[in-house]
Short mmCIF file of C-alpha atoms and ligand atoms in Angstrom, two decimals:
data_model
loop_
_atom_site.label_atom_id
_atom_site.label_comp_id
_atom_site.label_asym_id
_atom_site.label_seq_id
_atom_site.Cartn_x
_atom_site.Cartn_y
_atom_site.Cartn_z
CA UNK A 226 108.42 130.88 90.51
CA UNK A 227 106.73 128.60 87.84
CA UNK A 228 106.33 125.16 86.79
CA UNK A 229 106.83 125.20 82.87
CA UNK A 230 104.15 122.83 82.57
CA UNK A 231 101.44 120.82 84.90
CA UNK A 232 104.01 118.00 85.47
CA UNK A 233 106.36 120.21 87.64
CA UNK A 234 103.97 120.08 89.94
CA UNK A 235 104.09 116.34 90.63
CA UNK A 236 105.11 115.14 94.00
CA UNK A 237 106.45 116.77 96.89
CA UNK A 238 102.71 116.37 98.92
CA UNK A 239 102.13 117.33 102.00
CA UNK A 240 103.05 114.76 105.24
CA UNK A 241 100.40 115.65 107.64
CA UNK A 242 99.86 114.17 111.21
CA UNK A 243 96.78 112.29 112.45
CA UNK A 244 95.12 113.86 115.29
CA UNK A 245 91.99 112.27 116.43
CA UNK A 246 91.60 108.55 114.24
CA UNK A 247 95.19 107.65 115.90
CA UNK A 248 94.54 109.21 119.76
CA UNK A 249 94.82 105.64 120.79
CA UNK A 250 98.20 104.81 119.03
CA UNK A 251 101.13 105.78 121.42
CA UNK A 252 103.54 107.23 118.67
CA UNK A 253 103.32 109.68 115.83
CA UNK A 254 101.16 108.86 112.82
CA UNK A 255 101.01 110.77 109.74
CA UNK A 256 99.86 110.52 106.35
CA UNK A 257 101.14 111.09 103.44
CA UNK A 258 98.74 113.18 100.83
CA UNK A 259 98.43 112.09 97.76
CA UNK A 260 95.75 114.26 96.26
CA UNK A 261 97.57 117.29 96.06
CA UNK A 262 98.88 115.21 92.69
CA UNK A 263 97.61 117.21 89.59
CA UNK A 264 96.01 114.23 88.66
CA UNK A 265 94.40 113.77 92.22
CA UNK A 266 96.47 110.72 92.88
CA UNK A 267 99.74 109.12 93.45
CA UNK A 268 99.58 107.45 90.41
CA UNK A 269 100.66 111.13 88.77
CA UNK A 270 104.30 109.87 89.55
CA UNK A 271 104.34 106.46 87.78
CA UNK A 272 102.60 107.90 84.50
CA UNK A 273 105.72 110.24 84.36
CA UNK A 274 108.27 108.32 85.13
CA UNK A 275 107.02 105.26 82.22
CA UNK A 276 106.35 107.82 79.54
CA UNK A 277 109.64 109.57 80.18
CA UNK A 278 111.91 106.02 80.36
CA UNK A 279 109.53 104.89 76.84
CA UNK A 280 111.01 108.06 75.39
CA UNK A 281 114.20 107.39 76.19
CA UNK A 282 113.79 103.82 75.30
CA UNK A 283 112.84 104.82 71.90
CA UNK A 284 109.29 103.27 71.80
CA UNK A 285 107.28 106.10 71.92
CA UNK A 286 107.22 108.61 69.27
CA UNK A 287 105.78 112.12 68.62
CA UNK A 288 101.80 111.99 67.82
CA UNK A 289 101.93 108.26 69.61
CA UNK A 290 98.95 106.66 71.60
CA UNK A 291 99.33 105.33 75.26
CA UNK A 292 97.34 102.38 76.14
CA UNK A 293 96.76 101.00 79.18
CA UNK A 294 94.98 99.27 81.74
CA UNK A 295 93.69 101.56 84.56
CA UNK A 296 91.37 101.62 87.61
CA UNK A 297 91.41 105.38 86.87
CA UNK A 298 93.96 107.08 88.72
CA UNK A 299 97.38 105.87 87.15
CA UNK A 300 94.72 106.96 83.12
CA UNK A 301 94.39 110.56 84.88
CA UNK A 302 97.89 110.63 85.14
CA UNK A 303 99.06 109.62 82.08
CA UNK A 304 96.35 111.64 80.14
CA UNK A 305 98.22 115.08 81.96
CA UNK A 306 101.27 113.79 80.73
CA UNK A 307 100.04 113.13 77.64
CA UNK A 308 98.44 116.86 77.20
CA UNK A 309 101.49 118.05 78.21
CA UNK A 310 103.98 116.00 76.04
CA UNK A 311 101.53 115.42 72.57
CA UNK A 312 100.41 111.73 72.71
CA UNK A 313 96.85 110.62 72.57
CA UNK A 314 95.52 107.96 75.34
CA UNK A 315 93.30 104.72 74.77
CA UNK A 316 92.32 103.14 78.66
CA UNK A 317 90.46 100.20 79.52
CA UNK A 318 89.23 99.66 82.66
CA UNK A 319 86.46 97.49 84.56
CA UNK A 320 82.70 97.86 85.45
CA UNK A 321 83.31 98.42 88.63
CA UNK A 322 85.23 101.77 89.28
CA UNK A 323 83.36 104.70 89.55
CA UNK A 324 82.01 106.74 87.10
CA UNK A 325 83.62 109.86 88.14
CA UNK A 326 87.07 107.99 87.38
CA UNK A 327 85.81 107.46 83.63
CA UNK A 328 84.59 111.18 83.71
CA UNK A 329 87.94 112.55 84.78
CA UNK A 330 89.80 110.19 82.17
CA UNK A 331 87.64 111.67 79.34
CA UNK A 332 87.72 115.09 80.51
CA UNK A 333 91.57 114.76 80.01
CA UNK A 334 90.71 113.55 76.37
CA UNK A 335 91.17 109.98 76.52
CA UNK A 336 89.46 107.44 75.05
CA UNK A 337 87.62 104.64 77.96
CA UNK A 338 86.85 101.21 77.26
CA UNK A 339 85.26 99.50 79.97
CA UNK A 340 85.66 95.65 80.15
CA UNK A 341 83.27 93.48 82.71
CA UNK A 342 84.96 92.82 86.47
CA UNK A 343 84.11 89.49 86.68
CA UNK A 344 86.12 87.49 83.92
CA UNK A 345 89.68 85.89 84.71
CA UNK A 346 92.36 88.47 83.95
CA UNK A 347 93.34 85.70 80.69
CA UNK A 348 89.43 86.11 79.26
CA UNK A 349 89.90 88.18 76.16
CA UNK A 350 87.28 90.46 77.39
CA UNK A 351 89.22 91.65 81.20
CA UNK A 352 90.74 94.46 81.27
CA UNK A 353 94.17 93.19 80.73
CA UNK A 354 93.48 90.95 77.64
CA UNK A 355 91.66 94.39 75.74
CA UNK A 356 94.87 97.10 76.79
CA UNK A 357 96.83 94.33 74.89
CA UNK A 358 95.31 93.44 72.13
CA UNK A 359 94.56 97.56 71.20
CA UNK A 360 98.14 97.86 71.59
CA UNK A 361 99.14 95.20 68.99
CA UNK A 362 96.42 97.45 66.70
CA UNK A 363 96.87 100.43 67.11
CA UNK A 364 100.41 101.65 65.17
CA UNK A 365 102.72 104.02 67.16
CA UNK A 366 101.44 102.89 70.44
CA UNK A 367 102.67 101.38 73.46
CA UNK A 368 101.56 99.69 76.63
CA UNK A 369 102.94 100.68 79.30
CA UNK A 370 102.06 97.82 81.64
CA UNK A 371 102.29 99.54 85.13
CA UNK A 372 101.80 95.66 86.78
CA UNK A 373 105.47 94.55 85.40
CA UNK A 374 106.99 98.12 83.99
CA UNK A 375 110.34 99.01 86.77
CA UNK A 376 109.70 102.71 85.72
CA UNK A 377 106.93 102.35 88.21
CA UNK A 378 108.82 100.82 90.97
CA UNK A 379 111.60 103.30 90.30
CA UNK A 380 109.17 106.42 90.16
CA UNK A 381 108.75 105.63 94.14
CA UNK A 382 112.19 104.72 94.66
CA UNK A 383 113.09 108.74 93.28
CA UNK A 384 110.29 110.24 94.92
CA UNK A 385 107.71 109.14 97.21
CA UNK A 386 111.06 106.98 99.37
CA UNK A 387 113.06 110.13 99.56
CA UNK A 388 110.48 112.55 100.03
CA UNK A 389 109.40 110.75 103.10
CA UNK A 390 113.19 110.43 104.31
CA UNK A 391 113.43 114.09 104.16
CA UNK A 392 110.08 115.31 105.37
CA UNK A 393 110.88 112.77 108.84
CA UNK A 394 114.61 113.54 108.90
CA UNK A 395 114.63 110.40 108.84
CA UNK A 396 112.92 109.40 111.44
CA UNK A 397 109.95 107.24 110.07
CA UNK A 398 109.89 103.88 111.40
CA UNK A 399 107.15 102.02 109.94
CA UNK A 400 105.35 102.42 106.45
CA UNK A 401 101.68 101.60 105.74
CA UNK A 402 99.74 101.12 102.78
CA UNK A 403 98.08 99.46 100.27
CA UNK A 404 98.74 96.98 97.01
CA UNK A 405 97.43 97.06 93.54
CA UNK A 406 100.67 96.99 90.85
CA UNK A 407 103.24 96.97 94.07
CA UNK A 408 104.85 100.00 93.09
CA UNK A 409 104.02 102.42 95.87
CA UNK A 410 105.04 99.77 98.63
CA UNK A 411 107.82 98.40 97.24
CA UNK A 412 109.41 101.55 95.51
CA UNK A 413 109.04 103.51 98.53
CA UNK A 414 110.20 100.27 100.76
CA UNK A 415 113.34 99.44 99.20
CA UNK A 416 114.48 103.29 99.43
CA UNK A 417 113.92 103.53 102.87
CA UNK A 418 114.75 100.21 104.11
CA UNK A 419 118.38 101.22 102.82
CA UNK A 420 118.50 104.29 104.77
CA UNK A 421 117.38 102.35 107.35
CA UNK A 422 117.19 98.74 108.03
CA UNK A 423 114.96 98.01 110.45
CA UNK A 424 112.12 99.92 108.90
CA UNK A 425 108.99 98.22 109.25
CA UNK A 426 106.83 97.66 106.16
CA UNK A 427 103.56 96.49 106.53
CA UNK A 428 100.58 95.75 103.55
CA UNK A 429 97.34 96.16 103.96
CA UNK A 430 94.90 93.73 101.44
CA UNK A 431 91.06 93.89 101.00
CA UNK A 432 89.06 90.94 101.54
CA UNK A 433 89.32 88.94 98.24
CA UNK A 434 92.61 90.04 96.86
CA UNK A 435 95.28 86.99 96.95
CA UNK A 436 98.51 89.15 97.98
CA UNK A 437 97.41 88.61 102.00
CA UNK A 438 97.49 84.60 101.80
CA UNK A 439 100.15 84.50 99.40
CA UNK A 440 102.47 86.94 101.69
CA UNK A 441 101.87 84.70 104.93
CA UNK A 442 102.00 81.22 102.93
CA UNK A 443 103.45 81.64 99.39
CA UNK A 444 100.48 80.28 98.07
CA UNK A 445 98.44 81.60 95.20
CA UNK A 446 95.04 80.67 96.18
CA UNK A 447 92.11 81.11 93.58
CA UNK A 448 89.58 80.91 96.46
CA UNK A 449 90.50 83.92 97.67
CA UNK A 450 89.41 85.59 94.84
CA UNK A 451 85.66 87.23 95.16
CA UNK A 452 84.46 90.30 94.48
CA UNK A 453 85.10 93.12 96.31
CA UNK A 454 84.19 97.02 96.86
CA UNK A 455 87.49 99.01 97.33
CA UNK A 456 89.24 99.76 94.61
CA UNK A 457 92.96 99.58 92.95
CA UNK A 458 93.86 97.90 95.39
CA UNK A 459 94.93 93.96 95.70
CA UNK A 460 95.04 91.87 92.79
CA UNK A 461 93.60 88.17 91.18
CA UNK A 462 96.90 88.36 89.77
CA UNK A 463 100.82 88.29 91.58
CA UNK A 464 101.95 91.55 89.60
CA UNK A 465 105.48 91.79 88.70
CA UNK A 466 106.37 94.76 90.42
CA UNK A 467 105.51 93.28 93.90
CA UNK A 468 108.03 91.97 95.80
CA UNK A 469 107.06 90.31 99.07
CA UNK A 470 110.38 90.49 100.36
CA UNK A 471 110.65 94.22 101.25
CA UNK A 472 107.57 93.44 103.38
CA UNK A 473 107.62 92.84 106.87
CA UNK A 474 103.84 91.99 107.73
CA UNK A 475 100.21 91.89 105.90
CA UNK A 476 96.93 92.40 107.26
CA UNK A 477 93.38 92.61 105.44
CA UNK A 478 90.70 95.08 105.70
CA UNK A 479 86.83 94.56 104.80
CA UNK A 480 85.06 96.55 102.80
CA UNK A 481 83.29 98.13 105.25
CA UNK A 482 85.72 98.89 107.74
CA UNK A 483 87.68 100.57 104.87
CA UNK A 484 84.34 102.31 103.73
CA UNK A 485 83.85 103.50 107.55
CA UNK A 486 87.60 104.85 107.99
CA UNK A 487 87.48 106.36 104.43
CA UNK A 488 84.55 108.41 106.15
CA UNK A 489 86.14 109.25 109.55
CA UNK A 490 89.13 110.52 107.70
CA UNK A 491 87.33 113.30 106.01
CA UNK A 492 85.35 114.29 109.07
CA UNK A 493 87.55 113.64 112.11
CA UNK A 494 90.89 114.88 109.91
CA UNK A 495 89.64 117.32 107.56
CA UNK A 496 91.48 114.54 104.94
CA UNK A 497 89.02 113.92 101.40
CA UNK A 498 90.51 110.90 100.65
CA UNK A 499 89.06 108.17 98.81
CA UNK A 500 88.62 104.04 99.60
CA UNK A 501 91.98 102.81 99.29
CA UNK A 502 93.03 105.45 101.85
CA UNK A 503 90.47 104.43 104.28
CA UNK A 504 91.36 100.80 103.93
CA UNK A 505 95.50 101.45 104.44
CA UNK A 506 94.14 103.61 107.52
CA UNK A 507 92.26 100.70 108.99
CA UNK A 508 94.89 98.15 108.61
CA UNK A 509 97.45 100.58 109.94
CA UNK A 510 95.04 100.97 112.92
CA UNK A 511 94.57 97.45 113.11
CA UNK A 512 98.07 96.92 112.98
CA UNK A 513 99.40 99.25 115.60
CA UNK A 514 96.51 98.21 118.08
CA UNK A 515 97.83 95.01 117.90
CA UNK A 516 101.43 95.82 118.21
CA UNK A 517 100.83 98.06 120.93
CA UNK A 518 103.76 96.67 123.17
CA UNK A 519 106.58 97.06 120.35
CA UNK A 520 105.80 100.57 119.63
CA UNK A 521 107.98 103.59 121.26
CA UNK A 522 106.81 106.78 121.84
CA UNK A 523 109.56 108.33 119.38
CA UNK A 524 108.05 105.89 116.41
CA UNK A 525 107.08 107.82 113.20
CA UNK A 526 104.64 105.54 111.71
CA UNK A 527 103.69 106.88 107.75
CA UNK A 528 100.34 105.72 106.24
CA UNK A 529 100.42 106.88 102.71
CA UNK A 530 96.86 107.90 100.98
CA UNK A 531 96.50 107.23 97.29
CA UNK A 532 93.77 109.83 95.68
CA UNK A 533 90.83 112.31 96.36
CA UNK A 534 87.41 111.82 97.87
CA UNK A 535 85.95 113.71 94.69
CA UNK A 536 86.86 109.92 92.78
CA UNK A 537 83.95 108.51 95.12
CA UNK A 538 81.63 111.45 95.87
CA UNK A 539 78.46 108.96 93.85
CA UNK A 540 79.24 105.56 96.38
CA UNK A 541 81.44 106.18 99.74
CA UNK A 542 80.58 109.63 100.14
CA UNK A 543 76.95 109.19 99.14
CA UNK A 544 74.83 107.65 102.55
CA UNK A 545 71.84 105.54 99.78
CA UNK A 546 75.06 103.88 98.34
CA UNK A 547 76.73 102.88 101.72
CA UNK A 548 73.75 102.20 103.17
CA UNK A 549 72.36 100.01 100.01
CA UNK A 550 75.88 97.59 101.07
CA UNK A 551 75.54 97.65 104.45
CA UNK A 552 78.64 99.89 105.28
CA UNK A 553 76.63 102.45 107.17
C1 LIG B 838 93.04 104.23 94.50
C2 LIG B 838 94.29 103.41 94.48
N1 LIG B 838 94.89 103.12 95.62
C3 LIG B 838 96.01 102.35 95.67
C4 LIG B 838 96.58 101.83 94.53
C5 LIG B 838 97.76 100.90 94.65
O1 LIG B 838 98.97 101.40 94.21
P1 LIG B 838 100.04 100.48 93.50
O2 LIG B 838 99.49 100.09 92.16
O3 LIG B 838 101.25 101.34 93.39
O4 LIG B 838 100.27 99.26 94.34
C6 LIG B 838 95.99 102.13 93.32
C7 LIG B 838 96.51 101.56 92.09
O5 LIG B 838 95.88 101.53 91.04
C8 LIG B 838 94.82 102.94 93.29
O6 LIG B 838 94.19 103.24 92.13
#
């Protein structure tokens, strides 16, 4: 049996269980793996799903150019697709991803423009402002947009929701993990909530991301926003694919306790994931510790992990870097 080409082999990853990081937690956790995407992410699944619903939309043509806005994983995604369907790839993305993510994006044959971190997201020089104006240039292109497109909503809503319904029989009960565009929560939340209502969704947020303050008080705060470390996930902006609503409860995660749990997921699991994952796994700990009393021992608590440790081998996985930010 064969895949005709690499994107066959998107999705269906493995649902493993947490052994030793969860010993604690008095029901089943597991995680869902997203590295065993081609791409090394779940972001392989949304780069699919938009080039496929552009096609059928009309607005992409043979020999076109994708351009988008990336903090790496969702460009290695639609770079395969793009090898394996003909279109070139333009991405922009910020100063402060890692250069292994701009490696892997031009290894696929894309093009990278990097734009500075620090500028509001309506500078012409962030990230957003460039992937838009190259796509008013550049003829036979188009921009995706994962932050408002409902091809990546709906690529979680087909795949990652089901696949987790099936792999539990449905038994999951709560659903962890982390924000950037909204589409892995919310896709994947508004599948299984209508299986089964009383699922519990919770979000986890870095420090200095505005999703946490505006999910407990509807308020888009600007002084929330600061730099931060961990990356693709939370936002300076409220991106149109996230809907608070199929949320039940937020938490936040520092930098370094998402840096720390990255690390104790490799060695105490044997699961090379990279900083995202380690920050959903902390506020999934967090969260569970807290809610102790409400848990059962039949729960089936799900804490999905977006990419590969090999994304973050130079900083988290590299003891001068940690130490040089005071995660060690
Ligand atoms: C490493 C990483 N983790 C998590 C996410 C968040 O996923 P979503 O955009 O579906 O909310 C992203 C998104 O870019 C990411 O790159």
């Amino acid at each position: 049996m064969w895949h005709s080409s690499i994107l066959g082999a998107i999705g269906d990853t493995p649902l493993v269980k947490l052994n030793k990081i969860t010993s604690q937690i008095p029901c089943t956790v597991l995680a869902k793996v997203e590295f065993f995407n081609p791409g090394g992410s779940v972001k392989d699944r949304i780069a699919l799903k938009m080039i496929e619903e552009a096609e059928k939309a009309g607005t992409l043509h043979p020999g076109g150019t994708i351009i988008e806005g990336t903090s790496g994983n969702t460009g290695a995604g639609l770079a395969i697709v793009a090898i394996a369907k003909g279109y070139k790839c333009i991405f922009t993305t910020t100063d402060k991803q890692s250069q292994e993510k701009v490696d892997v994006l031009r290894a696929l044959g894309a093009e990278v423009v990097i734009c500075p971190t620090n500028v509001a997201p309506e500078d012409p020089r962030s990230y957003y402002s460039v992937a838009k104006r190259l796509s008013k240039e550049t003829p036979n292109s188009i921009y995706p947009n994962q932050y408002d497109n409902p091809a990546n909503v709906q690529a979680h809503y087909e795949s990652t929701g089901p696949e987790l319904w099936a792999q539990t029989e449905g038994k999951i009960t709560h659903y962890v993990a982390g924000a950037g565009t909204g589409g892995t929560i919310c896709g994947t939340a508004k599948f299984l909530k209508e299986q089964n209502p009383n699922l519990k969704v919770i979000g986890v947020d870095p420090y200095g991301s505005v999703y946490y303050k505006y999910f407990h008080e509807r308020v888009f705060d600007h002084a929330e926003i600061y730099p931060y470390i961990t990356e693709g996930v939370g936002e300076d902006i409220l991106a149109g694919n996230m809907d608070f609503d199929l949320v039940d409860d937020y938490v936040r995660v520092t930098d370094k306790d998402a840096m720390q749990y990255t690390r104790r997921l490799a060695r105490e699991e044997g699961l090379f994931v990279g900083g995202s994952c380690g920050m959903a796994m902390a506020g999934a700990v967090h969260w569970l510790e807290t809610h102790q009393k409400t848990l059962k021992p039949d729960d089936v608590v799900v804490v999905l992990l977006p990419d590969s440790g090999f994304r973050y081998l130079s900083k988290i996985y590299n003891d001068k870097w940690m130490e040089g930010h005071g995660f060690l």
